[in-house]
Coordinates of C-alpha atoms in Angstrom, one line a residue:
Chain V
X739 CA 8.1 -40.8 -119.1
X740 CA 5.6 -43.1 -117.3
X741 CA 1.9 -42.4 -117.8
X742 CA 0.1 -41.1 -114.8
X743 CA -2.8 -43.6 -115.4
X744 CA -3.1 -46.7 -113.2
X745 CA -1.0 -49.5 -114.8
X746 CA -2.7 -52.8 -114.1
X747 CA 0.3 -54.9 -115.2
X748 CA 3.1 -53.1 -113.5
X749 CA 4.9 -55.4 -111.1
X750 CA 4.3 -52.9 -108.2
X751 CA 0.6 -53.0 -108.7
X752 CA 0.4 -56.8 -109.1
X753 CA 2.5 -57.2 -105.9
X754 CA 0.1 -54.9 -104.1
X755 CA -2.9 -56.9 -105.2
X756 CA -1.3 -60.2 -104.2
X757 CA -0.4 -59.0 -100.7
X758 CA -3.9 -57.5 -100.2
X759 CA -5.5 -60.8 -101.2
X760 CA -3.1 -62.8 -99.1
X761 CA -3.8 -60.8 -95.9
X762 CA -7.5 -61.0 -96.6
X763 CA -7.3 -64.8 -96.9
X764 CA -5.4 -65.0 -93.6
X765 CA -7.9 -62.9 -91.7
X766 CA -10.8 -65.1 -93.1
X767 CA -8.9 -68.3 -92.0
X768 CA -8.4 -66.8 -88.5
X769 CA -12.0 -66.0 -88.0
X770 CA -13.3 -69.3 -89.4
X771 CA -12.7 -71.4 -86.2
X772 CA -14.8 -68.9 -84.2
X773 CA -17.7 -68.9 -86.6
X774 CA -17.7 -72.7 -86.9
X775 CA -17.3 -73.3 -83.2
X776 CA -20.1 -71.0 -82.2
X777 CA -22.5 -72.3 -84.9
X778 CA -21.7 -75.9 -84.2
X779 CA -22.3 -75.4 -80.5
X780 CA -25.4 -73.4 -81.1
X781 CA -26.8 -76.1 -83.4
X782 CA -25.8 -79.1 -81.4
X783 CA -26.6 -77.6 -78.0
X784 CA -29.4 -75.3 -78.9
X785 CA -31.6 -78.2 -79.9
X786 CA -31.4 -79.7 -76.4
X787 CA -32.6 -76.7 -74.5
X788 CA -35.7 -77.5 -72.5
X789 CA -37.1 -76.1 -69.2
X790 CA -36.2 -79.3 -67.5
X791 CA -32.5 -78.7 -68.3
X792 CA -32.4 -75.8 -65.9
X793 CA -34.3 -77.4 -63.0
X794 CA -33.2 -81.1 -62.8
X795 CA -30.2 -82.8 -61.4
X796 CA -28.1 -84.8 -63.9
X797 CA -28.7 -88.5 -63.8
X798 CA -25.8 -90.9 -63.3
X799 CA -24.5 -92.2 -66.6
X800 CA -25.9 -95.5 -67.6
X801 CA -29.6 -94.7 -67.9
X802 CA -29.6 -94.0 -71.6
X803 CA -33.2 -92.7 -71.8
X804 CA -32.9 -89.5 -69.8
X805 CA -29.8 -87.6 -68.6
X806 CA -31.7 -85.0 -66.5
X807 CA -30.6 -81.4 -66.2
X808 CA -27.7 -79.2 -65.4
X809 CA -29.1 -77.2 -62.5
X810 CA -26.4 -78.0 -59.9
X811 CA -23.6 -77.3 -62.4
X812 CA -25.1 -74.1 -63.5
X813 CA -25.6 -72.8 -59.9
X814 CA -22.1 -74.2 -59.0
X815 CA -20.4 -72.2 -61.8
X816 CA -22.2 -69.1 -60.6
X817 CA -21.1 -69.7 -57.0
X818 CA -17.5 -70.6 -57.7
X819 CA -17.1 -67.7 -60.1
X820 CA -18.6 -65.4 -57.5
X821 CA -16.2 -66.6 -54.8
X822 CA -13.3 -66.1 -57.2
X823 CA -14.6 -62.5 -58.0
X824 CA -15.1 -61.7 -54.3
X825 CA -11.5 -62.6 -53.6
X826 CA -9.7 -61.3 -56.7
X827 CA -11.6 -58.0 -57.5
X828 CA -10.8 -56.2 -54.2
X829 CA -7.3 -57.5 -54.1
X830 CA -6.6 -57.0 -57.8
X831 CA -8.1 -53.5 -57.9
X832 CA -6.2 -52.5 -54.7
X833 CA -2.9 -53.9 -56.1
X834 CA -3.5 -52.1 -59.4
X835 CA -4.1 -48.8 -57.5
X836 CA -0.8 -49.3 -55.6
X837 CA 1.1 -49.9 -58.8
X838 CA -0.4 -47.0 -60.8
X839 CA -0.9 -44.4 -58.1
X840 CA 1.4 -44.9 -55.2
X841 CA 4.5 -46.7 -56.4
X842 CA 7.2 -44.5 -57.9
X843 CA 8.4 -46.9 -60.5
X844 CA 11.1 -48.3 -58.3
X845 CA 12.5 -51.8 -58.2
X846 CA 9.7 -53.1 -56.0
X847 CA 6.9 -52.1 -58.4
X848 CA 8.9 -53.4 -61.3
X849 CA 9.2 -56.7 -59.5
X850 CA 5.5 -56.8 -58.8
X851 CA 4.6 -56.0 -62.5
X852 CA 7.0 -58.8 -63.6
X853 CA 5.4 -61.2 -61.1
X854 CA 1.9 -60.3 -62.3
X855 CA 3.0 -61.1 -65.9
X856 CA 4.4 -64.4 -64.8
X857 CA 1.3 -65.2 -62.9
X858 CA -0.8 -64.4 -66.0
X859 CA 1.2 -67.0 -67.9
X860 CA 0.9 -69.8 -65.3
X861 CA -1.0 -72.7 -66.8
X862 CA -4.4 -73.0 -65.2
X863 CA -3.8 -76.6 -64.1
X864 CA -0.9 -75.4 -62.0
X865 CA -3.3 -73.1 -60.1
X866 CA -5.5 -76.1 -59.5
X867 CA -2.7 -78.3 -58.3
X868 CA -1.4 -75.5 -56.0
X869 CA -4.8 -75.1 -54.3
X870 CA -5.1 -78.9 -54.1
X871 CA -1.8 -79.1 -52.2
X872 CA -2.5 -76.1 -50.1
X873 CA -6.2 -76.6 -49.1
X874 CA -7.7 -79.8 -50.4
X875 CA -5.1 -82.3 -49.3
X876 CA -4.4 -80.6 -46.0
X877 CA -8.2 -80.3 -45.2
X878 CA -7.4 -76.9 -43.8
X879 CA -10.9 -75.5 -44.4
X880 CA -12.8 -77.0 -41.5
X881 CA -11.8 -80.5 -42.5
X882 CA -13.5 -80.4 -45.9
X883 CA -11.5 -81.6 -48.9
X884 CA -12.8 -81.0 -52.4
X885 CA -15.1 -77.9 -52.1
X886 CA -16.6 -75.1 -54.0
X887 CA -14.7 -72.7 -51.8
X888 CA -11.4 -74.3 -52.9
X889 CA -12.5 -74.1 -56.5
X890 CA -13.3 -70.4 -56.2
X891 CA -9.8 -69.8 -54.7
X892 CA -8.1 -71.6 -57.6
X893 CA -10.1 -69.5 -60.1
X894 CA -9.2 -66.3 -58.2
X895 CA -5.5 -67.0 -58.8
X896 CA -6.3 -67.0 -62.5
X897 CA -8.4 -63.9 -62.4
X898 CA -6.0 -61.9 -60.2
X899 CA -3.4 -60.9 -62.9
X900 CA -6.0 -59.8 -65.4
X901 CA -7.7 -57.6 -62.8
X902 CA -4.4 -56.1 -61.5
X903 CA -3.1 -55.4 -65.0
X904 CA -6.2 -53.8 -66.4
X905 CA -6.6 -51.6 -63.2
X906 CA -3.0 -50.6 -63.5
X907 CA -3.3 -49.8 -67.2
X908 CA -6.7 -48.2 -66.9
X909 CA -5.5 -45.8 -64.1
X910 CA -2.4 -44.9 -66.1
X911 CA -4.6 -43.8 -69.0
X912 CA -6.2 -41.2 -66.7
X913 CA -4.5 -37.9 -67.6
X914 CA -2.3 -36.5 -64.9
X915 CA -3.9 -33.1 -65.2
X916 CA -7.0 -34.6 -63.6
X917 CA -5.0 -35.7 -60.6
X918 CA -3.3 -32.3 -60.3
X919 CA -6.7 -30.6 -60.5
X920 CA -8.0 -32.7 -57.6
X921 CA -4.9 -32.3 -55.5
X922 CA -4.8 -28.7 -56.4
X923 CA -8.1 -28.0 -54.6
X924 CA -6.7 -29.7 -51.5
X925 CA -7.9 -33.3 -52.0
X926 CA -5.8 -36.0 -50.4
X927 CA -4.4 -38.9 -52.5
X928 CA -7.1 -41.1 -51.1
X929 CA -10.0 -38.8 -52.1
X930 CA -8.5 -38.2 -55.4
X931 CA -8.2 -41.9 -56.2
X932 CA -11.7 -42.7 -54.9
X933 CA -13.6 -39.8 -56.3
X934 CA -11.7 -38.8 -59.4
X935 CA -9.3 -41.3 -60.9
X936 CA -11.1 -44.6 -60.2
X937 CA -14.5 -43.3 -61.7
X938 CA -12.6 -42.1 -64.7
X939 CA -10.9 -45.5 -65.2
X940 CA -14.1 -47.4 -64.4
X941 CA -14.7 -48.5 -67.9
X942 CA -11.3 -50.1 -68.5
X943 CA -11.3 -51.7 -65.0
X944 CA -14.8 -53.1 -65.5
X945 CA -13.7 -54.6 -68.9
X946 CA -10.8 -56.3 -67.2
X947 CA -12.9 -57.7 -64.4
X948 CA -15.5 -59.1 -66.9
X949 CA -12.7 -60.6 -69.0
X950 CA -11.3 -62.2 -65.9
X951 CA -14.7 -63.6 -64.9
X952 CA -15.3 -64.9 -68.4
X953 CA -12.0 -66.7 -68.4
X954 CA -12.5 -68.1 -64.9
X955 CA -16.0 -69.3 -65.7
X956 CA -14.8 -71.5 -68.5
X957 CA -11.8 -73.1 -66.7
X958 CA -11.9 -76.8 -66.2
X959 CA -8.5 -78.0 -65.1
X960 CA -8.3 -76.1 -61.8
X961 CA -11.7 -77.2 -60.8
X962 CA -11.0 -80.9 -61.3
X963 CA -8.4 -80.7 -58.5
X964 CA -10.4 -78.5 -56.2
X965 CA -14.2 -78.5 -56.6
X966 CA -14.5 -81.9 -58.3
X967 CA -18.0 -82.6 -59.3
X968 CA -21.4 -83.2 -57.8
X969 CA -24.7 -84.6 -59.1
X970 CA -26.8 -83.1 -56.4
X971 CA -28.7 -79.9 -55.9
X972 CA -27.0 -77.1 -54.0
X973 CA -29.4 -76.6 -51.1
X974 CA -27.6 -74.4 -48.5
X975 CA -24.6 -72.5 -47.3
X976 CA -23.0 -75.7 -46.0
X977 CA -22.7 -77.1 -49.5
X978 CA -19.8 -74.6 -50.1
X979 CA -17.6 -77.0 -48.1
X980 CA -18.4 -80.1 -50.3
X981 CA -17.8 -81.1 -53.9
X982 CA -19.5 -78.8 -56.2
X983 CA -20.4 -79.2 -59.9
X984 CA -19.7 -76.7 -62.6
X985 CA -20.6 -76.4 -66.2
X986 CA -17.0 -76.9 -67.5
X987 CA -16.4 -80.0 -65.4
X988 CA -19.8 -81.4 -66.4
X989 CA -18.8 -80.9 -70.0
X990 CA -15.5 -82.7 -69.4
X991 CA -17.2 -85.6 -67.6
X992 CA -20.2 -86.2 -69.8
X993 CA -18.7 -85.5 -73.2
X994 CA -16.4 -88.6 -72.7
X995 CA -19.3 -90.9 -71.6
X996 CA -20.2 -93.6 -74.0
X997 CA -23.9 -92.8 -73.6
X998 CA -25.7 -90.5 -76.0
X999 CA -27.9 -88.9 -73.4
X1000 CA -24.9 -87.7 -71.4
X1001 CA -23.2 -86.4 -74.5
X1002 CA -26.3 -84.4 -75.4
X1003 CA -26.3 -82.9 -71.9
X1004 CA -22.6 -81.9 -72.4
X1005 CA -23.6 -80.2 -75.6
X1006 CA -26.3 -78.2 -74.0
X1007 CA -24.0 -77.2 -71.1
X1008 CA -21.5 -76.0 -73.7
X1009 CA -24.3 -74.0 -75.3
X1010 CA -25.3 -72.4 -72.0
X1011 CA -21.6 -71.6 -71.1
X1012 CA -20.8 -70.0 -74.4
X1013 CA -24.0 -68.1 -74.5
X1014 CA -23.6 -66.7 -71.0
X1015 CA -20.0 -65.6 -71.5
X1016 CA -21.0 -64.0 -74.8
X1017 CA -24.0 -62.2 -73.2
X1018 CA -21.8 -60.9 -70.3
X1019 CA -19.4 -59.4 -72.9
X1020 CA -22.3 -57.9 -74.9
X1021 CA -23.8 -56.5 -71.7
X1022 CA -20.5 -54.9 -70.8
X1023 CA -20.3 -53.2 -74.2
X1024 CA -23.8 -51.8 -73.8
X1025 CA -23.0 -50.6 -70.3
X1026 CA -19.7 -49.0 -71.6
X1027 CA -21.6 -47.2 -74.4
X1028 CA -24.2 -45.9 -72.0
X1029 CA -21.7 -44.6 -69.4
X1030 CA -19.7 -43.0 -72.3
X1031 CA -22.8 -41.1 -73.4
X1032 CA -23.8 -39.8 -70.0
X1033 CA -20.2 -38.6 -69.4
X1034 CA -20.1 -36.4 -72.5
X1035 CA -23.5 -34.8 -72.1
Chain K
X692 CA 16.0 0.7 -48.6
X693 CA 16.6 -2.0 -46.1
X694 CA 14.4 -0.2 -43.6
X695 CA 11.6 -0.1 -46.2
X696 CA 11.9 -3.9 -46.6
X697 CA 11.5 -4.5 -42.9
X698 CA 8.4 -2.3 -42.8
X699 CA 6.9 -4.1 -45.7
X700 CA 7.7 -7.5 -44.3
X701 CA 4.4 -7.8 -42.6
X702 CA 2.7 -7.7 -46.0
X703 CA 4.7 -10.6 -47.3
X704 CA 2.4 -13.5 -47.6
X705 CA 4.9 -15.7 -49.3
X706 CA 8.7 -15.6 -49.3
X707 CA 11.3 -17.6 -51.1
X708 CA 14.6 -17.7 -49.3
X709 CA 17.6 -19.1 -51.2
X710 CA 15.5 -21.7 -53.0
X711 CA 17.1 -24.1 -55.5
X712 CA 15.1 -26.8 -57.2
X713 CA 16.5 -29.8 -59.0
X714 CA 15.1 -32.6 -61.1
X715 CA 17.4 -35.5 -60.1
X716 CA 20.9 -34.3 -60.6
X717 CA 19.9 -31.5 -62.9
X718 CA 19.5 -28.2 -61.3
X719 CA 16.5 -26.2 -62.7
X720 CA 16.6 -23.0 -60.7
X721 CA 19.1 -21.7 -58.3
X722 CA 19.3 -19.3 -55.3
X723 CA 15.9 -17.6 -55.7
X724 CA 15.1 -14.9 -53.2
X725 CA 11.7 -13.4 -53.7
X726 CA 8.8 -11.9 -51.6
X727 CA 5.2 -11.9 -52.7
X728 CA 3.1 -9.1 -51.3
X729 CA -0.4 -9.8 -50.0
X730 CA -3.2 -8.6 -52.3
X731 CA -0.9 -8.1 -55.3
X732 CA -0.9 -9.8 -58.7
X733 CA 2.7 -10.9 -59.3
X734 CA 3.7 -12.2 -62.7
X735 CA 6.6 -14.4 -63.4
X736 CA 8.0 -13.9 -66.9
X737 CA 11.0 -15.2 -68.8
X738 CA 12.2 -17.3 -71.7
X739 CA 11.3 -21.0 -72.0
X740 CA 13.2 -23.3 -69.7
X741 CA 14.1 -20.6 -67.1
X742 CA 12.2 -22.5 -64.4
X743 CA 9.3 -20.1 -63.8
X744 CA 6.7 -22.8 -63.8
X745 CA 8.9 -24.9 -61.6
X746 CA 9.1 -22.1 -59.1
X747 CA 5.3 -21.6 -59.2
X748 CA 4.6 -25.3 -58.6
X749 CA 7.0 -25.2 -55.7
X750 CA 4.8 -22.6 -54.0
X751 CA 2.1 -25.1 -53.1
X752 CA 4.1 -28.3 -53.2
X753 CA 2.8 -29.5 -56.6
X754 CA 6.4 -30.5 -57.3
X755 CA 6.0 -33.3 -54.9
X756 CA 4.1 -35.1 -57.6
X757 CA 7.0 -35.0 -60.0
X758 CA 9.4 -37.9 -59.3
X759 CA 13.0 -36.9 -58.5
X760 CA 12.1 -33.3 -57.9
X761 CA 13.8 -31.8 -54.8
X762 CA 14.0 -28.4 -53.2
X763 CA 16.6 -26.7 -51.1
X764 CA 16.0 -23.5 -49.1
X765 CA 12.8 -22.3 -47.5
X766 CA 9.4 -21.2 -48.7
X767 CA 7.8 -19.2 -46.0
X768 CA 4.0 -19.0 -46.1
X769 CA 2.4 -17.3 -43.1
X770 CA 5.6 -17.6 -41.2
X771 CA 5.8 -21.4 -41.7
X772 CA 8.3 -23.1 -44.0
X773 CA 6.0 -25.3 -46.1
X774 CA 8.8 -27.7 -46.8
X775 CA 9.2 -28.4 -43.1
X776 CA 8.9 -32.2 -42.5
X777 CA 5.9 -31.7 -40.2
X778 CA 3.9 -29.8 -42.9
X779 CA 1.0 -31.6 -44.6
X780 CA 1.1 -30.8 -48.3
X781 CA -2.6 -31.4 -48.6
X782 CA -3.2 -28.6 -46.1
X783 CA -0.8 -26.3 -48.0
X784 CA -2.8 -26.9 -51.2
X785 CA -6.0 -26.1 -49.5
X786 CA -4.7 -22.6 -48.7
X787 CA -2.8 -22.0 -51.9
X788 CA -5.0 -23.0 -54.8
X789 CA -3.8 -23.5 -58.4
X790 CA -5.1 -23.0 -61.9
X791 CA -3.3 -25.0 -64.6
X792 CA -2.2 -24.3 -68.1
X793 CA -4.7 -26.7 -69.8
X794 CA -8.3 -26.3 -68.5
X795 CA -8.8 -29.5 -66.5
X796 CA -12.4 -29.7 -65.2
X797 CA -13.4 -32.9 -63.5
X798 CA -15.5 -35.3 -65.6
X799 CA -18.5 -34.2 -63.5
X800 CA -21.3 -31.6 -63.8
X801 CA -20.5 -27.9 -63.6
X802 CA -22.1 -27.8 -60.2
X803 CA -20.2 -30.8 -58.9
X804 CA -16.9 -29.4 -60.3
X805 CA -17.2 -26.6 -57.8
X806 CA -18.9 -28.5 -55.0
X807 CA -16.2 -31.2 -55.0
X808 CA -13.4 -29.1 -53.5
X809 CA -15.6 -27.4 -51.0
X810 CA -17.2 -30.7 -49.8
X811 CA -13.8 -32.4 -49.2
X812 CA -12.7 -29.4 -47.3
X813 CA -15.5 -29.8 -44.9
X814 CA -17.7 -26.9 -46.1
X815 CA -20.8 -26.5 -44.1
X816 CA -23.4 -24.1 -45.4
X817 CA -25.6 -23.7 -48.5
X818 CA -23.8 -25.4 -51.4
X819 CA -26.1 -23.8 -53.9
X820 CA -25.0 -20.3 -52.7
X821 CA -21.4 -21.2 -52.8
X822 CA -21.6 -22.5 -56.3
X823 CA -23.4 -19.4 -57.5
X824 CA -21.0 -17.0 -55.7
X825 CA -17.9 -18.8 -57.0
X826 CA -19.3 -18.8 -60.6
X827 CA -20.2 -15.1 -60.3
X828 CA -16.7 -14.3 -59.0
X829 CA -15.2 -16.1 -62.0
X830 CA -17.6 -14.3 -64.3
X831 CA -19.1 -17.5 -65.5
X832 CA -22.5 -17.4 -63.8
X833 CA -24.5 -15.7 -66.5
X834 CA -23.2 -18.1 -69.1
X835 CA -24.0 -21.3 -67.3
X836 CA -26.6 -20.7 -64.7
X837 CA -29.2 -22.6 -66.7
X838 CA -27.0 -25.7 -67.2
X839 CA -25.4 -26.4 -63.9
X840 CA -26.1 -30.1 -64.3
X841 CA -24.4 -30.3 -67.7
X842 CA -20.9 -31.8 -67.9
X843 CA -18.0 -29.5 -67.3
X844 CA -16.7 -30.7 -70.7
X845 CA -19.7 -29.1 -72.5
X846 CA -18.2 -25.7 -72.0
X847 CA -15.8 -23.9 -74.3
X848 CA -12.1 -23.8 -73.5
X849 CA -12.3 -20.3 -72.1
X850 CA -15.4 -21.2 -70.0
X851 CA -13.7 -24.4 -68.8
X852 CA -10.7 -22.3 -67.6
X853 CA -13.0 -19.9 -65.7
X854 CA -14.8 -23.0 -64.3
X855 CA -11.4 -24.1 -63.0
X856 CA -10.9 -20.7 -61.5
X857 CA -14.3 -20.8 -59.9
X858 CA -13.5 -24.3 -58.5
X859 CA -10.3 -22.8 -57.0
X860 CA -12.1 -19.9 -55.5
X861 CA -14.7 -22.1 -53.9
X862 CA -12.2 -23.5 -51.4
X863 CA -11.4 -19.9 -50.4
X864 CA -7.6 -20.1 -50.7
X865 CA -5.4 -17.2 -49.6
X866 CA -3.3 -17.4 -52.7
X867 CA -4.2 -18.4 -56.3
X868 CA -1.4 -19.7 -58.5
X869 CA -1.9 -19.6 -62.2
X870 CA 0.3 -21.4 -64.6
X871 CA -0.1 -19.8 -68.0
X872 CA -3.9 -19.9 -67.6
X873 CA -4.5 -18.2 -71.0
X874 CA -2.0 -20.0 -73.2
X875 CA -4.6 -22.4 -74.6
X876 CA -7.3 -19.7 -75.0
X877 CA -8.4 -17.2 -77.7
X878 CA -7.9 -13.5 -77.2
X879 CA -11.5 -12.8 -76.1
X880 CA -11.5 -15.6 -73.4
X881 CA -8.1 -14.3 -72.3
X882 CA -9.6 -10.8 -71.9
X883 CA -12.4 -12.2 -69.8
X884 CA -10.0 -14.1 -67.5
X885 CA -7.9 -11.0 -67.1
X886 CA -11.1 -9.1 -66.0
X887 CA -11.8 -11.9 -63.6
X888 CA -8.3 -11.6 -62.2
X889 CA -8.8 -7.9 -61.5
X890 CA -12.0 -8.7 -59.6
X891 CA -10.3 -11.5 -57.6
X892 CA -7.4 -9.2 -56.7
X893 CA -9.7 -7.5 -54.1
X894 CA -9.7 -10.6 -52.0
X895 CA -6.9 -12.9 -53.1
X896 CA -3.2 -12.8 -53.8
X897 CA -2.4 -14.0 -57.3
X898 CA 0.8 -15.3 -58.7
X899 CA 0.7 -15.9 -62.4
X900 CA 3.2 -17.4 -64.9
X901 CA 2.8 -16.0 -68.4
X902 CA 4.6 -16.0 -71.7
X903 CA 2.7 -13.0 -72.8
X904 CA 4.4 -9.8 -71.7
X905 CA 1.5 -7.7 -72.7
X906 CA -0.6 -9.7 -70.2
X907 CA 2.0 -9.2 -67.5
X908 CA 1.8 -5.5 -68.2
X909 CA -2.0 -5.5 -68.1
X910 CA -2.7 -7.5 -65.0
X911 CA 0.2 -7.4 -62.6
X912 CA 1.5 -5.1 -59.9
X913 CA 4.8 -6.8 -59.6
X914 CA 6.9 -8.6 -62.1
X915 CA 9.7 -11.1 -61.6
X916 CA 11.9 -11.7 -64.6
X917 CA 13.6 -15.1 -64.7
X918 CA 16.4 -15.9 -67.0
X919 CA 18.6 -19.0 -67.7
X920 CA 22.3 -19.1 -68.0
X921 CA 24.6 -22.0 -69.0
X922 CA 26.3 -23.9 -66.2
X923 CA 29.7 -22.6 -65.2
X924 CA 31.2 -25.9 -66.0
X925 CA 29.9 -25.4 -69.5
X926 CA 28.4 -28.8 -70.4
X927 CA 25.5 -27.0 -72.2
X928 CA 22.8 -27.4 -69.5
X929 CA 21.1 -24.3 -68.3
X930 CA 20.0 -23.2 -64.9
X931 CA 17.4 -20.6 -64.1
X932 CA 17.8 -17.6 -61.8
X933 CA 15.8 -14.6 -60.8
X934 CA 17.2 -11.8 -62.9
X935 CA 15.1 -8.9 -61.7
X936 CA 12.1 -8.4 -59.4
X937 CA 10.4 -5.0 -59.2
X938 CA 7.1 -3.3 -59.8
X939 CA 5.7 -4.0 -63.3
X940 CA 5.9 -0.4 -64.2
X941 CA 9.6 -0.2 -63.5
X942 CA 10.4 -3.6 -65.2
X943 CA 8.8 -2.5 -68.4
X944 CA 9.8 1.2 -68.4
X945 CA 13.2 1.3 -66.8
X946 CA 14.7 -2.1 -66.1
X947 CA 17.9 -2.1 -64.2
X948 CA 19.4 -5.2 -65.9
X949 CA 20.4 -5.1 -69.5
X950 CA 19.1 -8.6 -70.0
X951 CA 15.6 -7.6 -68.8
X952 CA 15.7 -4.8 -71.3
X953 CA 16.6 -7.1 -74.1
X954 CA 13.9 -9.7 -73.1
X955 CA 11.0 -7.2 -72.9
X956 CA 12.0 -5.6 -76.2
X957 CA 11.9 -9.0 -77.8
X958 CA 15.6 -9.5 -78.6
X959 CA 15.5 -13.1 -77.3
X960 CA 13.1 -15.5 -75.7

């Protein structure tokens, strides 16, 4: 008869301990890169933050004393990401609505879902080359070549699958009873989607949109082919049709410069980029928590 | 007998004529003939899987929302076949409202839950009055008049179901369909809903699916007993049919069919 007390030395309990420890070690290893990366960037980049950074143009490499600021790149990233959002959010949410609400699971919607998954896996540089071939090299946009507009289009290709997928999945999570309730009081499909299902799925859709924006804001490869880079302030609407700087391309360009001042500028740009993506994510979580609370009053 | 039927026909608000409903290849109910009288409460009873909920959902085209579901035959409402190609299902549902098995209020305030349906149906008038009236008819007003801006989810299950009834009343349908409205509720809430139904009967025609025979006996004027038989080709599938349709009193005291007698005395089901 085995004793009921815990046997420290039985092979079963030793094996249990070993595996618990092993999985703990794995989880620590997997989180280490994130911790190191964020701390390293915060330390290296955080030290360089000055008010001038946000207001000045970057100086051309070579002047080792002062690299200037990142204002054009910061504004450029905002503009390019906004263009990408303006294109991909309506199209993506609309497509997601079709897949979740209107399609009846036939071969057409299966094909679309498959296509969206493939698009999500397309390397970002391909999106850049595609827009380069379609818009930049053909000068189809009023004769302009590299432009912020083209950059936004390239990023919108990357955002689109995320937005479609999260809209589709978010809507599918809305219980059918809610749709029946709305249709049962004589609402049309259109009213039901607009007034009942979309608001119920708002949280998951918003999460998907922000994830898409965060991914797009950090992309470099597509922008090298489309928006290129610019050292100069963005002064007006017309600048959309010319080369436009962005944080990620600024990091790419300046981190490889042999001059210390430019390297420092790249670090501070990394700091700003990581911080803004992080804060957008945190903001979304707070927003989600707040909407959740009001919903369950 | 036939003469009587002809006379009564004017009172028939809804008639099923040789209705068969299938899910894909599988036939759920077959050859239903049935007339629902205006101003009556009719209950549909029968064992699980006999297709009574399917029949109920077919009455306001809720089955359209289930993929692969198809209907043969005619459902006459107000002299129009609601399965006619020219009929707009949305319009049908505005005139034939539905209360579901699980209480399903919208994730909105109590007030908005009721105002939603009325607003999208183009209601002009005092919305506050309509909300108050609908809640009063559903016997919920006294319990929630002080918290109209609270979420519909803050109510108890029974109250939520009465809110769903109030929401349906607010669009002033001619018929209210109820799909086992009390199956998720406790006895006291059930009793309240039954009282509500007696009130509503004055103005609306009600068709209710219920598993509870006592409830059918308590609330309804007419009772339709559905049963399921195995397919003739005998591959084990079952198809539902209308076994007996008569006044509730007769169904429960002197049923014509032996199978009805067996069901109401609890021998199967």
